[in-house]
Steps between C-alpha positions, in 0.01 A plus 500: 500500500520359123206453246462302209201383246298230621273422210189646350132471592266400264389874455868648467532591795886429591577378820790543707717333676682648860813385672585578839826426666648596849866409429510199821426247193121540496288561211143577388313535204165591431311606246203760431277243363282394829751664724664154448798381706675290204875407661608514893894406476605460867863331630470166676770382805760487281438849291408313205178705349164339448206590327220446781194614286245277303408692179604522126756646276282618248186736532261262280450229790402768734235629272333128472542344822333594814680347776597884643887409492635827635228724445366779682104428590224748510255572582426257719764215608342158528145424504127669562214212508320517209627799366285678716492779760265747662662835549301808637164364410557422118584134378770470299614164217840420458648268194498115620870339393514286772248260487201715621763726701624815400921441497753799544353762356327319192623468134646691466584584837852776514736219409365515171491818425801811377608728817699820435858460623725747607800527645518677856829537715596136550122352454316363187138724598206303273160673427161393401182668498219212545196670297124486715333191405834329385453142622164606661669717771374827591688845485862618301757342711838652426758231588865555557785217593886560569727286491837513618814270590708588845885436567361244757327311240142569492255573263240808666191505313314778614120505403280849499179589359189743502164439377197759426220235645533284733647118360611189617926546470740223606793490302817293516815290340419154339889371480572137472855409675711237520800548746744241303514764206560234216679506177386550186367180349475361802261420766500651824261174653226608722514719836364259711828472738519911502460584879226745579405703768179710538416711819145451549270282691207506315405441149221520254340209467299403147244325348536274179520863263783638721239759669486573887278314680498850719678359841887555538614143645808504684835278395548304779507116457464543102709499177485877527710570769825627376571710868852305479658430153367123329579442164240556265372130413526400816174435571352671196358140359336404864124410497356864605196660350665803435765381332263319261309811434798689393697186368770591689612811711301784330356763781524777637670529879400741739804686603588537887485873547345748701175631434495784237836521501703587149854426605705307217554169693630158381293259423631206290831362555635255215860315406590233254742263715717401164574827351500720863278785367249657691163704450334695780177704447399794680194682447251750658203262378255272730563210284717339262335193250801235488425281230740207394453455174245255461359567165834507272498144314800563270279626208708837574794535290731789716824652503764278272239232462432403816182359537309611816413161685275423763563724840830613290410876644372631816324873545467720844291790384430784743084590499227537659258179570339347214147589436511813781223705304284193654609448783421828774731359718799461326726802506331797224623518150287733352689828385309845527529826294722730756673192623828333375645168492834424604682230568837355483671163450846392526663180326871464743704246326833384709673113519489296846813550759 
């Protein structure tokens, strides 16, 4: 593992950037600002590298825009109606940046914010401590993230954290991807003809601010049945409610898997037919939020000038359901003092037989 400056923050902070490489042609970089994946170079078919990340090469875009490109998201990934939540009797008020919805973790949420690196064995460990009352939360929650890179290509981001009251915690890893890896200057066109896979047969269904409407409705005979691979835009413009209310795929899937069980499983299988490569995602969460980029409009300016068009970018992010301090059935995300929070993500990257 290499490091090298990555800018300044407005306070003088500096920030610093991390490179990871396993030797089999795969590379990572990430920096301490956010916990922010910046590059993901992967081989395609032919062993030509690829940069498969959305993001920038310069710390100052990160600082303005808010799209979450890369960025580790705390404390709570996606939304909570309102802002609001009852915990233990008291009513707590979260910061609205969502319309009237409270958005991963708030502004700023931990993308936004400095963690401590260090270096430990072959893994990039990040720290924050997330102050009581910071974003309206409850209780000191000490936050730690690792990431590493395997020789069989995959990224392992391993989350843990304590709190001393009890809190809402559901954190996870807001990547953008795009399988054909594109040049610099160039565009890598949308991911609509990515093939995707996700093992569940229920989703999340949402009303018109992307909160649960409470039931879990399952797949079958809908857009959101991805049991066997379809390409991504296959059906992603039909005339379904859903797919109005989050303008495209942008929910969270219930994974298939017994109940209470923690085993790291697969859950999202995707390739990119042109260049070969492959991403598979295997977590120990209940869910994972696949969003396909429906809110980039080419006002971002990325990596070599690329401009970040519509559905240029798609994100599987590992969590919890949406809005689960709301929702008593969903599975429990509130943290207590004594208790810890662990979980563990892997990114597998490989190129089609």
């Amino acid at each position: 593992m290499t490091q090298a400056p990555f800018g300044t923050l407005p306070d003088g902070r500096p920030v610093t950037q991390y490179t990871l490489a396993n030797g089999r042609g795969m590379v990572v970089k990430v920096i301490d600002f956010g916990g922010i994946i910046t590059e993901i170079h992967v081989p395609d078919r032919h062993g030509v590298g690829g940069d498969v990340a959305l993001g920038f090469d310069t710390l100052e875009p990160y600082l303005k825009e808010s799209p979450y490109l890369g960025a580790l998201i705390g404390r709570y990934g996606n939304r909570i109606a309102k802002g609001r939540f009852t915990l233990d009797g008291k009513d707590y008020q979260l910061p609205v940046n969502n319309g009237e919805n409270h958005l991963h973790g708030g502004d700023p949420g931990f993308d936004k914010v400095l963690w401590t690196a260090a270096v430990e064995g072959e893994g990039l460990a990040l720290r924050y401590r997330s102050v009581d009352g910071e974003q309206g939360y409850p209780g000191n929650l000490d936050a730690t993230v690792v990431y590493s890179l395997t020789d069989d290509n995959e990224i392992v981001v391993r989350f843990h954290a304590v709190t001393d009251q009890p809190t809402p915690v559901n954190l996870t890893q807001h990547s953008y991807f795009n399988l054909r890896g594109a040049p610099a200057g160039e565009s890598g066109g949308d991911i609509l003809q990515h093939v995707i896979s996700i093992d569940a047969d229920r989703f999340v269904p949402i009303d018109a601010g992307s909160i649960p409407l409470g039931d879990l409705a399952p797949v079958t005979g809908t857009p959101f049945d991805f049991r066997r691979p379809r390409p991504i835009g296959e059906r992603i413009e039909q005339p379904d409610k859903q797919l109005r209310h989050g303008t495209g795929y942008d929910h969270n899937w219930v994974l298939n898997r017994p109940e209470g069980s923690r085993d790291l499983r697969r859950a999202v299988h995707v390739c990119e037919p042109e260049s070969g490569r492959v991403l598979e995602l295997f977590t120990q969460e209940p869910g994972v939020q696949f969003y396909s980029g429906n809110f980039l409009d080419g006002s971002l300016t990325g990596k070599g000038g690329r401009a970040y068009a519509f559905r240029s970018g798609f994100c599987i992010e590992p969590q919890h359901f949406p809005d689960s301090p709301n929702q008593p059935a969903y599975p429990d995300t509130i943290l207590r003092p004594g208790e810890v929070y662990e979980t563990e993500s892997r990114f597998r990257f490989s190129v089609m037989d």
